[in-house]
Amino acid sequence: MTDKEFKSIARNDDGERSLKLRLLTSSVVLYVIAVGFSAMFNLGSFDKLYIESNVSQYLVIGRDLQRRLESGIRYGKSLNQFIGIDKYLSEAKSDILNQVTQRQHTDTNRESALKDSDITVSVVAPDGTILYSDNKYLLNKKLPREAIDIQIRSSEKKKARGKHNYVKYQNTYIATLPVMDNQNARVGSVVISFEEKQIKAFLDNLYSDNLKPVIYISISGFLLLIGLLHVVIPSKIGTRSFSKKKFCLVIFTIIASVQILTSGLSTYKFKDHFLKANKANTLTTTRLLMRDIEHLLGQGVRLNRLFNMDKYIGTVINAAPELKDITLYDRNSQPLYRATKTRMTDFQNNKDCYDEWLAATKSEYNPDYHVKTDLIYQNQFRGYLAANTSKEILFKKIAEIGVDSLTVIAISILFFVELLILIFKYIERQVESGNGPVKVHYGVMRPAAFLFLFGIDISVSFLPLHMESLYVPILGLSRDTVMGLPISVEFLFVGISILISGVWLDRRGWHEPFMVGLILAGVGVLYSWLAPDALHFIISRGVVGLGYGLSLMASQGFVITFSDARSKAQGLAHLFAGIYAGSICGAATGGMLAERIGYSPVFLGGAIIMFSVIIYTLVFMRNAIKKPVYQTVKAKAADSVIKGKEIFNFLTNRTVLSLIFLSSLPAAIAVVGFLNYFSPIYLNRIGASQSTIGQLLMIYGICLIYFGPLISRYVDASKNKKLYIFLGCTLGSLAFLTFHILEGILAAAIAILLLGISSSFVLASQSAFALKLKVTQELGEGKAIGIFRSTSRVGQMLGPIIFSSIIVATNINQGITYLGIAYLLTALLFLFLTYKDRKTVVMEDA
């Protein structure tokens, strides 16, 4: 709605005052939603970080027990008949009570302090059966299913030995560490379980300390917002110019400032806690290491003759992510043994160690990162251990928090834009309702599309991972192929429902397929939440796909119905902006939520969002719910009949076949296979968090929003549109070839970026190219594009199946590189087969 439309709405003083009140009220609602949304996610983010830092203190003791068990296994002991393990369990329990719970007790009240009966130390078999425990009642019982899953995943993931592997089961935290044999195979796990009451009390104290400044900042922002809006919004809008840009700028600036300040304050508080926890963990580690050294001294070994002590310290360093280095000194402060993340040094036997000697003998250390423990044996000072915690891990944690905070702000901005559109439409509708019938505007569909895609894509970052947790063998297919079946079935039904929706739209109007699609998609996502096994989950995604296709096509039908020739392109552009924004927000939000509350509850949230779209439709779009006027002229009816010959000519045309099989299908396979299937599995298996997966998937949607419109202008102005198709497919192939050079998160991020730019080229140019073909004009643009788009759904269905073969491959990087080469070859073949079609088939622009 333009500024002129706003002025024409407020024609009298009462209307102007009412409009100002509505704008102020709507702004307050927007502020509360945006700041509340940010606070909710920040609270969840810091909740998890604080819990991790507390659990890590138990895992320090667990890693010591893990080392002792693995050392015994290396010397021939069997975990099933491990002599002396009861002593190890008792010592571990005593260390937890004396060093961890007593330290945490100082941060909580007396009632929440953990007692001996609240903590259990056990060793379990690979199947979860408890072999040894300090609680004899638990012997031969099994861990809960959730704890078994976490110990399996912890041993499968790369770099898992340094990860925080824990799960909350009922009111108990269960932390696990894998025990490996000489062949690096898991033979069991160390399990430490403890009641949640101490962590819960710690978090309660933390919230009470941090809540006041957050409330002060929020209230200050609220008052500043009201004050500035009173200045920006004049009392009589008709007498002074009202600027929507200033109005939006004020709201955006205040909301963003409040979010940044609250996130910064929370980060600062966490930094202090993280340093304190790391220093405490380091102190516990050095004391346990000192115990082992005293044991060796008790056997008559001299301090400067501890064989392989540098290597032993190295194993401690490598298992503790918070440690940077540990050095053992004699009584004269001369370094004897030292280990860092990259080097182990015995200063008595290693002459090429001048740099390490300099680092070990420097006199000044930062007290925030330095821990010193004296070695007292037989009441005599023999030396000391000095350890430094890693600054890099602190910076990494703060960087992760920063990325999460920026993600929340980015999601809030996209929410902000859609809510502003909704606010303007609401005010316009309220004012116009007093002046007669309300005119239907195509823009009211954008917020609905945003919310719909938000609910659909809220699970996109973990769909195959959830299927993995429900896995059962199906038709002899491999595990990785079965993990992709829900995505394939969903897109199969999307293609079917798009064909149904087209006919339904023409006969009954946009509203029936749209509402039925919303109901089916909502019920399907709800079914996904309740699905007890893999088969039910696959069926649920088919229902989602059926509803998704119906509503997606109906939303486009709505825009086409309520726009004219001049506004049709703009209306569709607005619609797809809402769709892409919803997809971005859904993927990122779903990833962050899944990391905090698990996969299943996120489906429930998605269903609630989709059912809310039904309410929105009935409130804001009810005037548009009407059947189309049927054509009664026989000539027009005859024109709509599809002739078999025209379809045959279209489907057998060389250029059309090249476009479908060498461009559309490979592009669809690449996008859905890589984004929806491969990326979540690959990133999860290299240890990336669920939040990181969701954030990386945002890159694709951002490319479509910002690169898509820019590239479309050049495509529309060009007569050689197939060159843009070739360029897009080439960029898609380069996305996969990236894995030949790089790996890990960086490779995935670059690949997603290139795929986003590739799709910006391909989506803009494929339809434009197809519309200029003679066979398209003969068949009819609508029918031709409908057939063309349906074939791309086949590629989307095949994507997960094709990429599952890469997951199965022993060398994933090599497999995806071969796929990139194949994609490049199809692009070259497309260019070759359509090279001579410009004059004979393609209709030139006048």
PDB file of N, CA, C and O in Angstrom, residues 594-639:
ATOM      1  N   ALA A 594      15.474 -28.154  17.238  1.00  0.00           N
ATOM      2  CA  ALA A 594      15.773 -29.586  17.311  1.00  0.00           C
ATOM      3  C   ALA A 594      16.970 -29.858  18.208  1.00  0.00           C
ATOM      4  O   ALA A 594      17.023 -30.874  18.910  1.00  0.00           O
ATOM      5  N   GLU A 595      17.931 -28.943  18.201  1.00  0.00           N
ATOM      6  CA  GLU A 595      19.119 -29.126  19.031  1.00  0.00           C
ATOM      7  C   GLU A 595      18.784 -29.019  20.514  1.00  0.00           C
ATOM      8  O   GLU A 595      19.470 -29.596  21.354  1.00  0.00           O
ATOM      9  N   ARG A 596      17.701 -28.292  20.829  1.00  0.00           N
ATOM     10  CA  ARG A 596      17.366 -28.042  22.217  1.00  0.00           C
ATOM     11  C   ARG A 596      16.261 -28.955  22.759  1.00  0.00           C
ATOM     12  O   ARG A 596      16.300 -29.362  23.913  1.00  0.00           O
ATOM     13  N   ILE A 597      15.262 -29.269  21.906  1.00  0.00           N
ATOM     14  CA  ILE A 597      14.119 -30.041  22.409  1.00  0.00           C
ATOM     15  C   ILE A 597      13.940 -31.373  21.696  1.00  0.00           C
ATOM     16  O   ILE A 597      13.010 -32.115  22.005  1.00  0.00           O
ATOM     17  N   GLY A 598      14.799 -31.686  20.717  1.00  0.00           N
ATOM     18  CA  GLY A 598      14.672 -32.945  19.985  1.00  0.00           C
ATOM     19  C   GLY A 598      13.868 -32.779  18.711  1.00  0.00           C
ATOM     20  O   GLY A 598      13.250 -31.736  18.466  1.00  0.00           O
ATOM     21  N   TYR A 599      13.870 -33.825  17.877  1.00  0.00           N
ATOM     22  CA  TYR A 599      13.245 -33.747  16.555  1.00  0.00           C
ATOM     23  C   TYR A 599      11.712 -33.732  16.634  1.00  0.00           C
ATOM     24  O   TYR A 599      11.057 -32.884  16.031  1.00  0.00           O
ATOM     25  N   SER A 600      11.121 -34.674  17.373  1.00  0.00           N
ATOM     26  CA  SER A 600       9.665 -34.863  17.336  1.00  0.00           C
ATOM     27  C   SER A 600       8.860 -33.621  17.708  1.00  0.00           C
ATOM     28  O   SER A 600       7.903 -33.263  17.003  1.00  0.00           O
ATOM     29  N   PRO A 601       9.197 -32.910  18.804  1.00  0.00           N
ATOM     30  CA  PRO A 601       8.385 -31.739  19.160  1.00  0.00           C
ATOM     31  C   PRO A 601       8.376 -30.644  18.094  1.00  0.00           C
ATOM     32  O   PRO A 601       7.431 -29.860  18.032  1.00  0.00           O
ATOM     33  N   VAL A 602       9.415 -30.601  17.262  1.00  0.00           N
ATOM     34  CA  VAL A 602       9.474 -29.576  16.219  1.00  0.00           C
ATOM     35  C   VAL A 602       8.359 -29.794  15.195  1.00  0.00           C
ATOM     36  O   VAL A 602       7.789 -28.837  14.669  1.00  0.00           O
ATOM     37  N   PHE A 603       8.038 -31.059  14.925  1.00  0.00           N
ATOM     38  CA  PHE A 603       6.925 -31.356  14.009  1.00  0.00           C
ATOM     39  C   PHE A 603       5.614 -30.797  14.560  1.00  0.00           C
ATOM     40  O   PHE A 603       4.792 -30.259  13.807  1.00  0.00           O
ATOM     41  N   LEU A 604       5.420 -30.922  15.854  1.00  0.00           N
ATOM     42  CA  LEU A 604       4.205 -30.368  16.473  1.00  0.00           C
ATOM     43  C   LEU A 604       4.141 -28.863  16.269  1.00  0.00           C
ATOM     44  O   LEU A 604       3.079 -28.321  15.926  1.00  0.00           O
ATOM     45  N   GLY A 605       5.271 -28.184  16.452  1.00  0.00           N
ATOM     46  CA  GLY A 605       5.311 -26.744  16.217  1.00  0.00           C
ATOM     47  C   GLY A 605       4.972 -26.391  14.781  1.00  0.00           C
ATOM     48  O   GLY A 605       4.236 -25.428  14.513  1.00  0.00           O
ATOM     49  N   GLY A 606       5.483 -27.180  13.828  1.00  0.00           N
ATOM     50  CA  GLY A 606       5.180 -26.948  12.417  1.00  0.00           C
ATOM     51  C   GLY A 606       3.700 -27.114  12.119  1.00  0.00           C
ATOM     52  O   GLY A 606       3.117 -26.340  11.346  1.00  0.00           O
ATOM     53  N   ALA A 607       3.073 -28.120  12.732  1.00  0.00           N
ATOM     54  CA  ALA A 607       1.635 -28.346  12.517  1.00  0.00           C
ATOM     55  C   ALA A 607       0.813 -27.183  13.053  1.00  0.00           C
ATOM     56  O   ALA A 607      -0.147 -26.726  12.401  1.00  0.00           O
ATOM     57  N   ILE A 608       1.184 -26.681  14.229  1.00  0.00           N
ATOM     58  CA  ILE A 608       0.464 -25.546  14.811  1.00  0.00           C
ATOM     59  C   ILE A 608       0.562 -24.325  13.898  1.00  0.00           C
ATOM     60  O   ILE A 608      -0.429 -23.606  13.682  1.00  0.00           O
ATOM     61  N   ILE A 609       1.745 -24.090  13.348  1.00  0.00           N
ATOM     62  CA  ILE A 609       1.937 -22.951  12.439  1.00  0.00           C
ATOM     63  C   ILE A 609       1.051 -23.093  11.207  1.00  0.00           C
ATOM     64  O   ILE A 609       0.408 -22.136  10.765  1.00  0.00           O
ATOM     65  N   MET A 610       0.986 -24.304  10.643  1.00  0.00           N
ATOM     66  CA  MET A 610       0.182 -24.488   9.428  1.00  0.00           C
ATOM     67  C   MET A 610      -1.314 -24.371   9.697  1.00  0.00           C
ATOM     68  O   MET A 610      -2.051 -23.828   8.883  1.00  0.00           O
ATOM     69  N   PHE A 611      -1.764 -24.845  10.838  1.00  0.00           N
ATOM     70  CA  PHE A 611      -3.180 -24.674  11.184  1.00  0.00           C
ATOM     71  C   PHE A 611      -3.509 -23.199  11.430  1.00  0.00           C
ATOM     72  O   PHE A 611      -4.641 -22.765  11.206  1.00  0.00           O
ATOM     73  N   SER A 612      -2.500 -22.420  11.886  1.00  0.00           N
ATOM     74  CA  SER A 612      -2.729 -20.989  12.088  1.00  0.00           C
ATOM     75  C   SER A 612      -2.943 -20.268  10.762  1.00  0.00           C
ATOM     76  O   SER A 612      -3.603 -19.228  10.717  1.00  0.00           O
ATOM     77  N   VAL A 613      -2.393 -20.821   9.672  1.00  0.00           N
ATOM     78  CA  VAL A 613      -2.597 -20.215   8.355  1.00  0.00           C
ATOM     79  C   VAL A 613      -4.071 -20.314   7.953  1.00  0.00           C
ATOM     80  O   VAL A 613      -4.602 -19.430   7.272  1.00  0.00           O
ATOM     81  N   ILE A 614      -4.745 -21.374   8.372  1.00  0.00           N
ATOM     82  CA  ILE A 614      -6.181 -21.518   8.088  1.00  0.00           C
ATOM     83  C   ILE A 614      -6.955 -20.381   8.749  1.00  0.00           C
ATOM     84  O   ILE A 614      -7.844 -19.768   8.128  1.00  0.00           O
ATOM     85  N   ILE A 615      -6.603 -20.081  10.001  1.00  0.00           N
ATOM     86  CA  ILE A 615      -7.263 -18.978  10.714  1.00  0.00           C
ATOM     87  C   ILE A 615      -6.997 -17.654  10.000  1.00  0.00           C
ATOM     88  O   ILE A 615      -7.906 -16.837   9.806  1.00  0.00           O
ATOM     89  N   TYR A 616      -5.727 -17.456   9.605  1.00  0.00           N
ATOM     90  CA  TYR A 616      -5.374 -16.228   8.879  1.00  0.00           C
ATOM     91  C   TYR A 616      -6.199 -16.097   7.601  1.00  0.00           C
ATOM     92  O   TYR A 616      -6.711 -15.022   7.278  1.00  0.00           O
ATOM     93  N   THR A 617      -6.339 -17.187   6.884  1.00  0.00           N
ATOM     94  CA  THR A 617      -7.082 -17.168   5.612  1.00  0.00           C
ATOM     95  C   THR A 617      -8.541 -16.785   5.831  1.00  0.00           C
ATOM     96  O   THR A 617      -9.100 -15.969   5.101  1.00  0.00           O
ATOM     97  N   LEU A 618      -9.143 -17.366   6.860  1.00  0.00           N
ATOM     98  CA  LEU A 618     -10.560 -17.074   7.131  1.00  0.00           C
ATOM     99  C   LEU A 618     -10.771 -15.640   7.602  1.00  0.00           C
ATOM    100  O   LEU A 618     -11.825 -15.052   7.363  1.00  0.00           O
ATOM    101  N   VAL A 619      -9.764 -15.042   8.259  1.00  0.00           N
ATOM    102  CA  VAL A 619      -9.901 -13.679   8.771  1.00  0.00           C
ATOM    103  C   VAL A 619      -9.599 -12.642   7.701  1.00  0.00           C
ATOM    104  O   VAL A 619     -10.359 -11.691   7.490  1.00  0.00           O
ATOM    105  N   PHE A 620      -8.485 -12.814   6.991  1.00  0.00           N
ATOM    106  CA  PHE A 620      -7.997 -11.764   6.088  1.00  0.00           C
ATOM    107  C   PHE A 620      -8.345 -11.997   4.619  1.00  0.00           C
ATOM    108  O   PHE A 620      -8.199 -11.087   3.812  1.00  0.00           O
ATOM    109  N   MET A 621      -8.789 -13.193   4.271  1.00  0.00           N
ATOM    110  CA  MET A 621      -8.989 -13.489   2.851  1.00  0.00           C
ATOM    111  C   MET A 621     -10.391 -14.016   2.562  1.00  0.00           C
ATOM    112  O   MET A 621     -10.644 -14.546   1.480  1.00  0.00           O
ATOM    113  N   ARG A 622     -11.300 -13.853   3.516  1.00  0.00           N
ATOM    114  CA  ARG A 622     -12.625 -14.441   3.310  1.00  0.00           C
ATOM    115  C   ARG A 622     -13.390 -13.770   2.176  1.00  0.00           C
ATOM    116  O   ARG A 622     -14.239 -14.398   1.538  1.00  0.00           O
ATOM    117  N   ASN A 623     -13.108 -12.489   1.893  1.00  0.00           N
ATOM    118  CA  ASN A 623     -13.793 -11.808   0.781  1.00  0.00           C
ATOM    119  C   ASN A 623     -13.363 -12.348  -0.579  1.00  0.00           C
ATOM    120  O   ASN A 623     -14.027 -12.098  -1.590  1.00  0.00           O
ATOM    121  N   ALA A 624     -12.224 -13.057  -0.588  1.00  0.00           N
ATOM    122  CA  ALA A 624     -11.728 -13.606  -1.852  1.00  0.00           C
ATOM    123  C   ALA A 624     -12.199 -15.033  -2.085  1.00  0.00           C
ATOM    124  O   ALA A 624     -11.913 -15.625  -3.135  1.00  0.00           O
ATOM    125  N   ILE A 625     -12.906 -15.602  -1.120  1.00  0.00           N
ATOM    126  CA  ILE A 625     -13.364 -16.989  -1.251  1.00  0.00           C
ATOM    127  C   ILE A 625     -14.646 -17.015  -2.080  1.00  0.00           C
ATOM    128  O   ILE A 625     -15.733 -16.719  -1.582  1.00  0.00           O
ATOM    129  N   LYS A 626     -14.499 -17.312  -3.341  1.00  0.00           N
ATOM    130  CA  LYS A 626     -15.651 -17.401  -4.245  1.00  0.00           C
ATOM    131  C   LYS A 626     -15.272 -18.252  -5.441  1.00  0.00           C
ATOM    132  O   LYS A 626     -14.100 -18.358  -5.812  1.00  0.00           O
ATOM    133  N   LYS A 627     -16.272 -18.856  -6.043  1.00  0.00           N
ATOM    134  CA  LYS A 627     -16.037 -19.705  -7.204  1.00  0.00           C
ATOM    135  C   LYS A 627     -15.781 -18.843  -8.436  1.00  0.00           C
ATOM    136  O   LYS A 627     -16.339 -17.743  -8.565  1.00  0.00           O
ATOM    137  N   PRO A 628     -14.964 -19.337  -9.371  1.00  0.00           N
ATOM    138  CA  PRO A 628     -14.719 -18.569 -10.589  1.00  0.00           C
ATOM    139  C   PRO A 628     -15.931 -18.566 -11.500  1.00  0.00           C
ATOM    140  O   PRO A 628     -16.780 -19.462 -11.441  1.00  0.00           O
ATOM    141  N   VAL A 629     -16.011 -17.545 -12.336  1.00  0.00           N
ATOM    142  CA  VAL A 629     -17.091 -17.463 -13.322  1.00  0.00           C
ATOM    143  C   VAL A 629     -16.759 -18.385 -14.478  1.00  0.00           C
ATOM    144  O   VAL A 629     -15.716 -18.279 -15.104  1.00  0.00           O
ATOM    145  N   TYR A 630     -17.680 -19.342 -14.758  1.00  0.00           N
ATOM    146  CA  TYR A 630     -17.399 -20.310 -15.813  1.00  0.00           C
ATOM    147  C   TYR A 630     -17.568 -19.671 -17.185  1.00  0.00           C
ATOM    148  O   TYR A 630     -18.435 -18.811 -17.394  1.00  0.00           O
ATOM    149  N   GLN A 631     -16.749 -20.111 -18.103  1.00  0.00           N
ATOM    150  CA  GLN A 631     -16.869 -19.662 -19.491  1.00  0.00           C
ATOM    151  C   GLN A 631     -17.988 -20.464 -20.164  1.00  0.00           C
ATOM    152  O   GLN A 631     -18.009 -21.686 -20.096  1.00  0.00           O
ATOM    153  N   THR A 632     -18.898 -19.763 -20.792  1.00  0.00           N
ATOM    154  CA  THR A 632     -20.026 -20.425 -21.446  1.00  0.00           C
ATOM    155  C   THR A 632     -19.936 -20.396 -22.962  1.00  0.00           C
ATOM    156  O   THR A 632     -20.717 -21.039 -23.641  1.00  0.00           O
ATOM    157  N   VAL A 633     -18.990 -19.653 -23.445  1.00  0.00           N
ATOM    158  CA  VAL A 633     -18.847 -19.558 -24.899  1.00  0.00           C
ATOM    159  C   VAL A 633     -18.200 -20.843 -25.410  1.00  0.00           C
ATOM    160  O   VAL A 633     -17.131 -21.239 -24.944  1.00  0.00           O
ATOM    161  N   LYS A 634     -18.848 -21.478 -26.365  1.00  0.00           N
ATOM    162  CA  LYS A 634     -18.362 -22.770 -26.848  1.00  0.00           C
ATOM    163  C   LYS A 634     -16.989 -22.668 -27.489  1.00  0.00           C
ATOM    164  O   LYS A 634     -16.174 -23.574 -27.369  1.00  0.00           O
ATOM    165  N   ALA A 635     -16.746 -21.559 -28.112  1.00  0.00           N
ATOM    166  CA  ALA A 635     -15.453 -21.397 -28.789  1.00  0.00           C
ATOM    167  C   ALA A 635     -14.310 -21.403 -27.778  1.00  0.00           C
ATOM    168  O   ALA A 635     -13.268 -22.011 -27.998  1.00  0.00           O
ATOM    169  N   LYS A 636     -14.537 -20.720 -26.630  1.00  0.00           N
ATOM    170  CA  LYS A 636     -13.497 -20.684 -25.610  1.00  0.00           C
ATOM    171  C   LYS A 636     -13.326 -22.055 -24.960  1.00  0.00           C
ATOM    172  O   LYS A 636     -12.217 -22.463 -24.631  1.00  0.00           O
ATOM    173  N   ALA A 637     -14.423 -22.759 -24.813  1.00  0.00           N
ATOM    174  CA  ALA A 637     -14.327 -24.106 -24.239  1.00  0.00           C
ATOM    175  C   ALA A 637     -13.562 -25.035 -25.157  1.00  0.00           C
ATOM    176  O   ALA A 637     -12.770 -25.865 -24.716  1.00  0.00           O
ATOM    177  N   ALA A 638     -13.799 -24.857 -26.462  1.00  0.00           N
ATOM    178  CA  ALA A 638     -13.108 -25.712 -27.429  1.00  0.00           C
ATOM    179  C   ALA A 638     -11.609 -25.451 -27.422  1.00  0.00           C
ATOM    180  O   ALA A 638     -10.806 -26.356 -27.627  1.00  0.00           O
ATOM    181  N   ASP A 639     -11.223 -24.186 -27.158  1.00  0.00           N
ATOM    182  CA  ASP A 639      -9.805 -23.833 -27.160  1.00  0.00           C
ATOM    183  C   ASP A 639      -9.056 -24.488 -26.007  1.00  0.00           C
ATOM    184  O   ASP A 639      -7.831 -24.643 -26.068  1.00  0.00           O
TER     185      ASP A 639
END
